[in-house]
Coordinates of C-alpha atoms in Angstrom, one line a residue:
X418 CA -3.5 -0.6 33.2
X419 CA -0.6 -3.2 34.7
X420 CA 0.1 -6.3 33.5
X421 CA -2.0 -7.4 36.5
X422 CA -5.2 -6.4 36.2
X423 CA -4.4 -8.4 32.9
X424 CA -3.9 -11.7 33.7
X425 CA -6.9 -14.2 33.5
X426 CA -7.9 -16.0 36.7
X427 CA -7.8 -19.6 35.4
X428 CA -10.0 -20.7 37.7
X429 CA -12.7 -17.5 36.9
X430 CA -12.9 -18.8 33.4
X431 CA -13.0 -22.2 34.3
X432 CA -15.8 -21.9 36.1
X433 CA -17.8 -19.9 33.4
X434 CA -17.5 -22.6 31.6
X435 CA -18.6 -25.4 33.8
X436 CA -21.5 -22.8 34.6
X437 CA -22.6 -21.9 30.7
X438 CA -22.9 -26.0 30.6
X439 CA -25.4 -26.7 32.5
X440 CA -27.7 -23.8 31.3
X441 CA -30.2 -25.1 28.6
X442 CA -32.9 -23.2 26.9
X443 CA -35.0 -22.9 23.6
X444 CA -33.4 -20.6 20.9
X445 CA -34.1 -16.8 21.0
X446 CA -36.8 -16.1 23.5
X447 CA -39.1 -13.0 24.6
X448 CA -40.9 -14.5 27.5
X449 CA -41.2 -17.9 26.0
X450 CA -39.9 -20.0 23.8
X451 CA -39.9 -21.6 20.3
X452 CA -40.7 -25.2 20.3
X453 CA -38.7 -25.8 17.1
X454 CA -35.9 -24.3 18.0
X455 CA -33.2 -27.7 19.8
X456 CA -32.4 -27.3 23.5
X457 CA -29.1 -25.7 23.5
X458 CA -26.4 -24.4 25.5
X459 CA -26.8 -20.7 26.8
X460 CA -23.9 -18.5 26.7
X461 CA -23.2 -15.9 29.3
X462 CA -24.1 -12.7 29.3
X463 CA -21.7 -9.9 29.0
X464 CA -22.3 -7.1 31.6
X465 CA -24.8 -4.7 31.1
X466 CA -27.1 -6.8 28.8
X467 CA -30.7 -7.2 29.5
X468 CA -33.3 -9.4 28.5
X469 CA -37.0 -9.3 28.2
X470 CA -36.7 -5.5 27.1
X471 CA -35.1 -4.5 30.5
X472 CA -32.0 -2.2 30.7
X473 CA -29.9 -2.9 33.6
X474 CA -28.6 -0.1 35.8
X475 CA -25.0 0.1 34.7
X476 CA -26.7 0.3 30.7
X477 CA -28.5 3.3 32.2
X478 CA -25.1 5.2 32.9
X479 CA -24.1 4.7 30.0
X480 CA -21.1 6.6 28.5
X481 CA -17.4 5.7 28.3
X482 CA -16.6 4.7 31.8
X483 CA -15.9 2.6 34.4
X484 CA -19.6 1.2 34.4
X485 CA -18.9 -0.2 30.8
X486 CA -16.7 -2.8 31.8
X487 CA -15.9 -5.9 29.2
X488 CA -13.9 -9.7 30.9
X489 CA -11.5 -10.9 29.0
X490 CA -13.8 -14.9 30.7
X491 CA -16.9 -13.5 27.9
X492 CA -18.4 -15.7 25.5
X493 CA -20.4 -14.7 22.5
X494 CA -23.9 -15.3 21.6
X495 CA -24.3 -16.7 18.6
X496 CA -22.6 -19.0 16.2
X497 CA -19.3 -18.0 16.9
X498 CA -17.8 -20.7 19.1
X499 CA -14.2 -19.1 20.4
X500 CA -11.6 -19.1 23.4
X501 CA -10.4 -16.0 24.6
X502 CA -6.0 -16.1 24.7
X503 CA -4.5 -15.9 28.5
X504 CA -1.4 -15.1 30.0
X505 CA -0.5 -11.9 30.5
X506 CA -0.1 -10.4 26.7
X507 CA 1.6 -7.9 25.1
X508 CA 0.8 -4.3 25.4
X509 CA 1.6 -2.7 22.0
X510 CA 1.1 1.4 21.6
X511 CA 2.4 1.3 17.7
X512 CA 2.4 0.2 14.5
X513 CA 5.7 -2.0 14.4
X514 CA 4.9 -4.0 18.2
X515 CA 1.2 -4.6 16.9
X516 CA 3.1 -6.1 13.5
X517 CA 5.0 -8.2 15.8
X518 CA 3.0 -9.3 18.2
X519 CA 0.2 -10.4 15.4
X520 CA 2.6 -12.8 13.9
X521 CA 3.0 -14.4 17.3
X522 CA -0.6 -14.7 17.6
X523 CA -2.1 -14.9 21.7
X524 CA -3.4 -12.4 23.4
X525 CA -2.7 -8.8 22.3
X526 CA -4.2 -5.2 23.9
X527 CA -3.9 -2.1 22.1
X528 CA -2.7 1.1 24.0
X529 CA -3.4 4.7 22.4
X530 CA -3.8 5.0 18.9
X531 CA -2.1 3.8 16.1
X532 CA -1.6 5.0 12.7
X533 CA -0.8 2.6 10.4
X534 CA -0.9 4.4 7.3
X535 CA 2.5 6.2 9.3
X536 CA 1.2 9.5 8.2
X537 CA -0.1 9.3 5.1
X538 CA -4.0 9.9 6.0
X539 CA -4.6 13.3 4.5
X540 CA -6.8 15.8 6.5
X541 CA -9.8 15.6 3.7
X542 CA -11.2 13.2 1.5
X543 CA -8.8 12.8 -1.8
X544 CA -5.9 15.1 0.0
X545 CA -2.9 14.5 0.4
X546 CA 0.6 14.7 2.9
X547 CA 4.1 14.7 2.5
X548 CA 4.1 11.1 3.3
X549 CA 1.9 10.4 1.0
X550 CA 3.1 12.2 -1.9
X551 CA 6.9 10.9 -1.3
X552 CA 4.6 7.0 -1.6
X553 CA 3.4 8.1 -4.6
X554 CA 6.4 9.3 -6.2
X555 CA 8.8 6.8 -4.6
X556 CA 6.6 4.0 -6.2
X557 CA 5.6 5.3 -9.3
X558 CA 8.0 7.6 -11.5
X559 CA 5.2 8.8 -13.4
X560 CA 3.7 11.2 -11.1
X561 CA 5.4 13.3 -9.4
X562 CA 2.6 13.8 -6.3
X563 CA -0.3 12.3 -4.9
X564 CA -2.2 14.9 -7.1
X565 CA -0.4 14.1 -10.0
X566 CA -1.7 10.6 -10.0
X567 CA -5.0 11.4 -8.6
X568 CA -6.1 14.3 -11.9
X569 CA -4.0 11.8 -14.4
X570 CA -5.4 8.4 -13.3
X571 CA -9.3 10.1 -13.1
X572 CA -8.4 12.1 -16.6
X573 CA -7.1 8.3 -18.3
X574 CA -10.8 6.9 -17.5
X575 CA -14.6 7.0 -19.1
X576 CA -17.5 6.5 -17.6
X577 CA -17.4 3.2 -19.2
X578 CA -14.2 2.2 -18.1
X579 CA -13.5 -1.0 -16.3
X580 CA -10.1 -0.8 -13.7
X581 CA -12.0 -3.4 -11.3
X582 CA -9.5 -6.5 -12.4
X583 CA -5.7 -5.4 -11.6
X584 CA -4.8 -8.1 -13.8
X585 CA -6.2 -6.8 -17.1
X586 CA -7.5 -3.0 -16.2
X587 CA -8.7 -1.0 -19.1
X588 CA -7.5 2.5 -18.4
X589 CA -4.2 3.6 -19.6
X590 CA -3.1 4.4 -16.6
X591 CA -4.7 1.1 -14.4
X592 CA -1.3 -1.0 -13.5
X593 CA 0.0 2.1 -12.3
X594 CA -2.5 2.7 -10.3
X595 CA -3.6 -0.9 -9.0
X596 CA 0.7 -1.3 -8.3
X597 CA -0.2 1.9 -5.6
X598 CA -3.4 0.1 -4.3
X599 CA -1.1 -3.3 -3.9
X600 CA 1.5 -1.6 -2.1
X601 CA -0.8 1.2 -0.1
X602 CA -2.5 -2.3 1.1
X603 CA 0.7 -4.2 2.2
X604 CA 1.4 -1.0 4.7
X605 CA -1.9 -1.0 5.7
X606 CA -3.2 -4.2 6.4
X607 CA -3.0 -6.5 9.8
X608 CA -3.1 -10.0 9.3
X609 CA -4.1 -11.8 12.1
X610 CA -3.0 -15.7 12.7
X611 CA -5.4 -18.1 14.7
X612 CA -6.0 -18.2 18.2
X613 CA -5.7 -14.3 18.1
X614 CA -7.6 -12.7 20.8
X615 CA -7.0 -8.3 20.5
X616 CA -7.8 -6.4 23.2
X617 CA -8.4 -2.9 23.2
X618 CA -7.3 -1.0 26.4
X619 CA -10.3 2.4 26.9
X620 CA -9.8 4.9 24.2
X621 CA -7.8 2.1 21.6
X622 CA -7.3 3.9 18.2
X623 CA -6.2 1.9 14.7
X624 CA -6.4 4.8 12.3
X625 CA -6.0 4.1 8.7
X626 CA -5.9 0.1 9.2
X627 CA -7.4 -3.3 7.6
X628 CA -7.5 -6.3 10.0
X629 CA -7.3 -9.0 7.8
X630 CA -9.0 -12.2 8.8
X631 CA -8.5 -14.7 6.4
X632 CA -8.5 -18.6 6.8
X633 CA -8.1 -18.7 10.5
X634 CA -10.1 -19.5 13.3
X635 CA -10.8 -18.2 16.9
X636 CA -10.6 -15.4 16.2
X637 CA -11.8 -11.8 18.7
X638 CA -10.9 -8.3 18.1
X639 CA -13.0 -6.4 21.5
X640 CA -12.8 -2.7 22.7
X641 CA -11.2 -0.9 20.0
X642 CA -12.2 2.2 17.7
X643 CA -11.1 1.7 14.2
X644 CA -11.2 5.1 12.2
X645 CA -11.2 5.7 8.0
X646 CA -9.7 2.1 6.5
X647 CA -8.6 4.6 3.9
X648 CA -7.7 3.7 0.1
X649 CA -6.7 6.6 -1.8
X650 CA -5.9 4.1 -4.7
X651 CA -9.2 3.9 -5.8
X652 CA -10.6 2.2 -9.1
X653 CA -12.7 2.9 -11.6
X654 CA -15.8 0.8 -12.7
X655 CA -18.0 1.2 -14.9
X656 CA -20.8 3.7 -14.5
X657 CA -19.9 3.7 -10.6
X658 CA -17.2 5.8 -10.2
X659 CA -13.8 5.6 -8.4
X660 CA -14.6 2.3 -5.5
X661 CA -12.2 1.9 -2.7
X662 CA -10.8 -1.1 -2.2
X663 CA -10.0 -1.8 2.1
X664 CA -12.3 -2.6 4.9
X665 CA -11.8 -1.8 8.5
X666 CA -12.3 -5.6 9.4
X667 CA -12.4 -8.0 6.2
X668 CA -13.4 -11.3 7.2
X669 CA -12.9 -14.0 4.6
X670 CA -12.2 -17.2 2.5
X671 CA -14.4 -20.8 3.4
X672 CA -11.4 -21.7 6.2
X673 CA -12.1 -18.8 8.1
X674 CA -15.2 -19.4 11.2
X675 CA -15.3 -19.0 14.5
X676 CA -14.7 -14.8 14.8
X677 CA -16.5 -12.6 17.5
X678 CA -16.3 -8.9 16.9
X679 CA -17.5 -7.0 19.7
X680 CA -17.5 -3.7 21.5
X681 CA -15.9 -1.7 18.8
X682 CA -16.6 1.5 16.7
X683 CA -16.5 1.8 13.0
X684 CA -16.3 5.1 12.1
X685 CA -15.0 7.8 8.7
X686 CA -13.9 10.9 9.4
X687 CA -13.7 12.0 5.7
X688 CA -16.0 11.3 2.7
X689 CA -15.5 12.0 -0.2
X690 CA -14.8 13.5 -3.2
X691 CA -15.0 14.4 -6.8
X692 CA -12.7 14.2 -9.4
X693 CA -13.0 14.9 -13.6
X694 CA -12.9 12.2 -16.2
X695 CA -12.1 12.3 -19.4
X696 CA -14.9 14.2 -20.8
X697 CA -14.7 16.7 -18.2
X698 CA -17.7 15.4 -16.4
X699 CA -17.3 15.0 -12.0
X700 CA -17.4 10.6 -10.9
X701 CA -17.1 10.3 -7.2
X702 CA -13.6 9.6 -5.7
X703 CA -14.7 7.2 -2.8
X704 CA -12.0 6.5 -0.6
X705 CA -13.9 4.3 1.9
X706 CA -15.1 0.4 1.3
X707 CA -16.8 -1.3 3.9
X708 CA -16.6 -1.4 7.8
X709 CA -16.9 -5.1 8.3
X710 CA -17.2 -7.6 5.3
X711 CA -17.8 -11.5 5.5
X712 CA -17.1 -13.1 2.2
X713 CA -15.4 -15.6 0.1
X714 CA -17.3 -18.3 2.3
X715 CA -16.4 -17.5 6.2
X716 CA -18.7 -18.5 8.5
X717 CA -19.9 -18.6 12.5
X718 CA -19.7 -15.3 13.1
X719 CA -20.5 -13.0 15.7
X720 CA -20.9 -9.2 15.1
X721 CA -22.2 -8.0 18.5
X722 CA -22.5 -4.7 20.3
X723 CA -20.9 -2.7 17.7
X724 CA -20.8 0.8 16.4
X725 CA -20.9 1.8 13.4
X726 CA -21.5 5.4 11.8
X727 CA -21.2 8.0 9.2
X728 CA -20.3 4.9 6.2
X729 CA -22.2 4.4 2.9
X730 CA -21.7 0.7 1.9
X731 CA -21.2 -0.9 5.6
X732 CA -21.1 -4.5 5.6
X733 CA -21.7 -6.7 2.4
X734 CA -22.7 -11.1 3.4
X735 CA -21.6 -12.1 0.5
X736 CA -19.4 -10.4 -2.6
X737 CA -21.2 -12.3 -5.9
X738 CA -24.0 -14.6 -7.1
X739 CA -21.2 -17.3 -6.9
X740 CA -20.6 -16.0 -3.0
X741 CA -23.3 -17.6 -1.0
X742 CA -22.0 -20.6 0.8
X743 CA -21.2 -19.1 3.8
X744 CA -23.2 -18.3 6.6
X745 CA -24.5 -19.2 10.4
X746 CA -23.6 -15.3 11.4
X747 CA -25.1 -13.6 14.3
X748 CA -26.0 -9.7 14.7
X749 CA -26.6 -8.0 17.4
X750 CA -27.6 -5.1 20.0
X751 CA -25.3 -3.3 17.2
X752 CA -25.9 0.3 16.6
X753 CA -26.3 1.7 12.6
X754 CA -25.6 5.5 12.8
X755 CA -25.7 7.3 9.2
X756 CA -25.1 4.4 6.9
X757 CA -26.2 4.6 4.0
X758 CA -26.3 0.7 3.1
X759 CA -25.3 -2.8 3.5
X760 CA -26.9 -3.0 7.1
X761 CA -26.2 -6.0 6.0
X762 CA -26.5 -6.5 2.7
X763 CA -26.8 -10.6 2.4
X764 CA -26.3 -13.6 -0.1
X765 CA -25.6 -16.3 2.6
X766 CA -28.0 -18.7 4.5
X767 CA -28.7 -18.6 8.9
X768 CA -28.5 -15.0 9.2
X769 CA -29.7 -14.0 12.5
X770 CA -30.1 -10.6 12.8
X771 CA -31.9 -9.4 16.3
X772 CA -31.7 -6.3 18.6
X773 CA -30.0 -3.9 16.3
X774 CA -31.1 -0.1 16.0
X775 CA -31.0 1.7 13.2
X776 CA -30.6 5.4 13.0
X777 CA -30.1 9.0 11.3
X778 CA -29.6 12.1 12.8
X779 CA -29.0 15.3 10.9
X780 CA -25.5 14.5 11.0
X781 CA -26.4 11.9 7.8
X782 CA -24.1 12.5 4.7
X783 CA -25.0 9.1 2.8
X784 CA -28.4 9.0 1.9
X785 CA -30.2 6.2 3.6
X786 CA -30.8 3.9 0.8
X787 CA -30.6 0.0 2.8
X788 CA -30.8 -1.2 6.0
X789 CA -31.1 -5.2 5.9
X790 CA -31.4 -6.3 2.3
X791 CA -31.1 -9.6 1.1
X792 CA -29.9 -10.7 -3.1
X793 CA -29.8 -13.6 -5.2
X794 CA -31.3 -17.2 -3.8
X795 CA -29.6 -19.1 -0.7
X796 CA -30.2 -16.6 1.8
X797 CA -32.2 -17.4 4.4
X798 CA -33.2 -14.3 7.7
X799 CA -34.5 -14.7 10.6
X800 CA -34.6 -10.7 11.8
X801 CA -36.1 -9.8 14.8
X802 CA -36.7 -6.8 17.6
X803 CA -34.4 -4.4 15.8
X804 CA -35.3 -0.9 16.1
X805 CA -35.6 0.9 12.8
X806 CA -35.7 5.0 13.9
X807 CA -37.0 7.9 12.1
X808 CA -36.2 8.5 8.5
X809 CA -35.0 4.8 8.0
X810 CA -37.7 4.1 5.3
X811 CA -36.0 1.2 3.6
X812 CA -35.6 -1.8 6.5
X813 CA -35.8 -5.1 5.2
X814 CA -35.3 -4.8 1.2
X815 CA -34.5 -7.0 -1.6
X816 CA -31.5 -6.5 -3.9
X817 CA -30.3 -8.1 -7.1
X818 CA -32.5 -11.2 -8.0
X819 CA -33.6 -12.6 -3.9
X820 CA -35.2 -15.7 -4.0
X821 CA -34.1 -16.8 -0.4
X822 CA -36.1 -16.8 2.6
X823 CA -36.7 -13.9 5.3
X824 CA -38.7 -14.2 8.7
X825 CA -39.6 -11.0 10.2
X826 CA -40.9 -10.5 13.6
X827 CA -41.1 -7.9 16.7
X828 CA -39.1 -5.7 14.9
X829 CA -39.8 -1.2 15.4
X830 CA -40.9 0.9 12.5
X831 CA -41.1 4.4 12.5
X832 CA -40.6 5.1 8.8
X833 CA -40.8 1.7 7.0
X834 CA -41.8 3.1 3.2
X835 CA -39.4 0.7 1.1
X836 CA -42.4 0.5 -1.7
X837 CA -41.3 -2.2 -4.1
X838 CA -38.1 -3.1 -2.9
X839 CA -40.0 -4.6 0.1
X840 CA -38.6 -7.5 0.9
X841 CA -41.0 -11.2 0.9
X842 CA -41.2 -12.5 3.9
X843 CA -42.8 -16.1 5.2
X844 CA -44.6 -16.4 8.6
X845 CA -41.9 -19.8 9.8
X846 CA -38.4 -19.3 10.6
X847 CA -36.1 -20.8 7.4
X848 CA -34.2 -22.5 9.9
X849 CA -33.6 -23.6 13.3
X850 CA -31.2 -21.2 15.8
X851 CA -29.1 -23.7 17.3
X852 CA -27.6 -21.3 20.8
X853 CA -29.8 -19.7 22.9
X854 CA -30.2 -16.1 23.9
X855 CA -33.3 -13.2 24.7
X856 CA -34.4 -10.2 22.4
X857 CA -34.9 -7.6 24.3
X858 CA -37.9 -5.8 23.1
X859 CA -37.0 -3.8 20.3
X860 CA -39.0 -0.5 21.4
X861 CA -36.2 -0.5 24.1
X862 CA -33.3 -0.9 21.9
X863 CA -32.4 2.7 21.1
X864 CA -32.1 2.9 24.7
X865 CA -29.3 0.0 25.1
X866 CA -27.4 -0.2 22.5
X867 CA -27.0 3.4 23.0
X868 CA -26.1 2.8 26.2
X869 CA -23.8 -0.5 25.9
X870 CA -22.4 -0.7 22.7
X871 CA -18.7 0.6 21.1
X872 CA -15.8 0.9 21.8
X873 CA -14.7 2.6 24.8
X874 CA -15.2 -0.1 27.9
X875 CA -12.7 -0.6 30.8
X876 CA -11.1 -4.3 31.0
X877 CA -12.4 -6.0 34.7
X878 CA -9.9 -8.8 36.4

């Protein structure tokens, strides 16, 4: 795509804002209106997103072809209030170019595949490469290869070892593990500034990287496949094996707000391996953490039209009983395929989760433990018109000490069987939705997201 094709017309952009300012509706509707919701300004829909259960012709075509388009002038539906950066932008094709561009912010286009690990990603979980071996030996002389580190660190841990604290790990080699973990994180981290818009040109891929969105605002990430935010140096936790540290996208901190993640595909291409600990028993060596985690009080976020697949702990919102002050998060028109849990797991208030598809197929690797789940006492959830497919038993469930409020309506359940883990719901919405949207018929959502969600779109003029 030429740079001329990337220039946003100010006239078109301004016109779309004027048009949006004249539209007003009552909250989300599925053919009617909720009289309890305030009158709000409607946001323009993206191409191919229908309403009232109708799938536009563009959606029916599907596939990674020119029928799926996005525009810089698109606006999110949901709590995020963002403005896309404009101008000719900067096109990047390498890790060095990307890191240089993000230091300045503005409009950034990603073209092709960028490997943030620079050759350190193995071909299978727990394996190594010559680049990873060299990284280990140059940073910790105790080990003569990555395999040597993995074997020795695992053997220094028992099932009760807790190395979760980087400042005071319990194992003999915990401090060396954390040193390698920190330096590897410095290598793969993509730390964004405020007022940054990142758009993937068709078939853009970030491999082995971690987008960090911390203490910033007005950030947009769209149309990128993000693969294998891989942590070769997981830490041991009591009773839970070895756990990874890095997320594909980490949105965090109380000063972080107004973030839009849209039309991205998040996936693992590897599984996990096992290692022998001090008593010669085996535990999992998990190299993946979250796909898109929201923690430490971040707020006003929209996650839309994305695909999350082949992952276990997918989307954590609120990391602990003390991390409950973020919120105002919209999750809509996403496809969760073969994901084990945390879709999301939330402790935050004002969670609007609608028109998502939860699916499993014959390629599922992780057991299905939870879809929408809540814990602690601050959460308020509105779960509307979602589709839960075959094999998805745990649909709306409870986790640790749930005592918040959840409203659910219009969802389709095909295999629901939560038993005692079912989350208590109520008949009234626990909060007012402060934006307008249209609810698609839940019975059509699988078809809609299969055709429209994920990366691979063409950027329209």
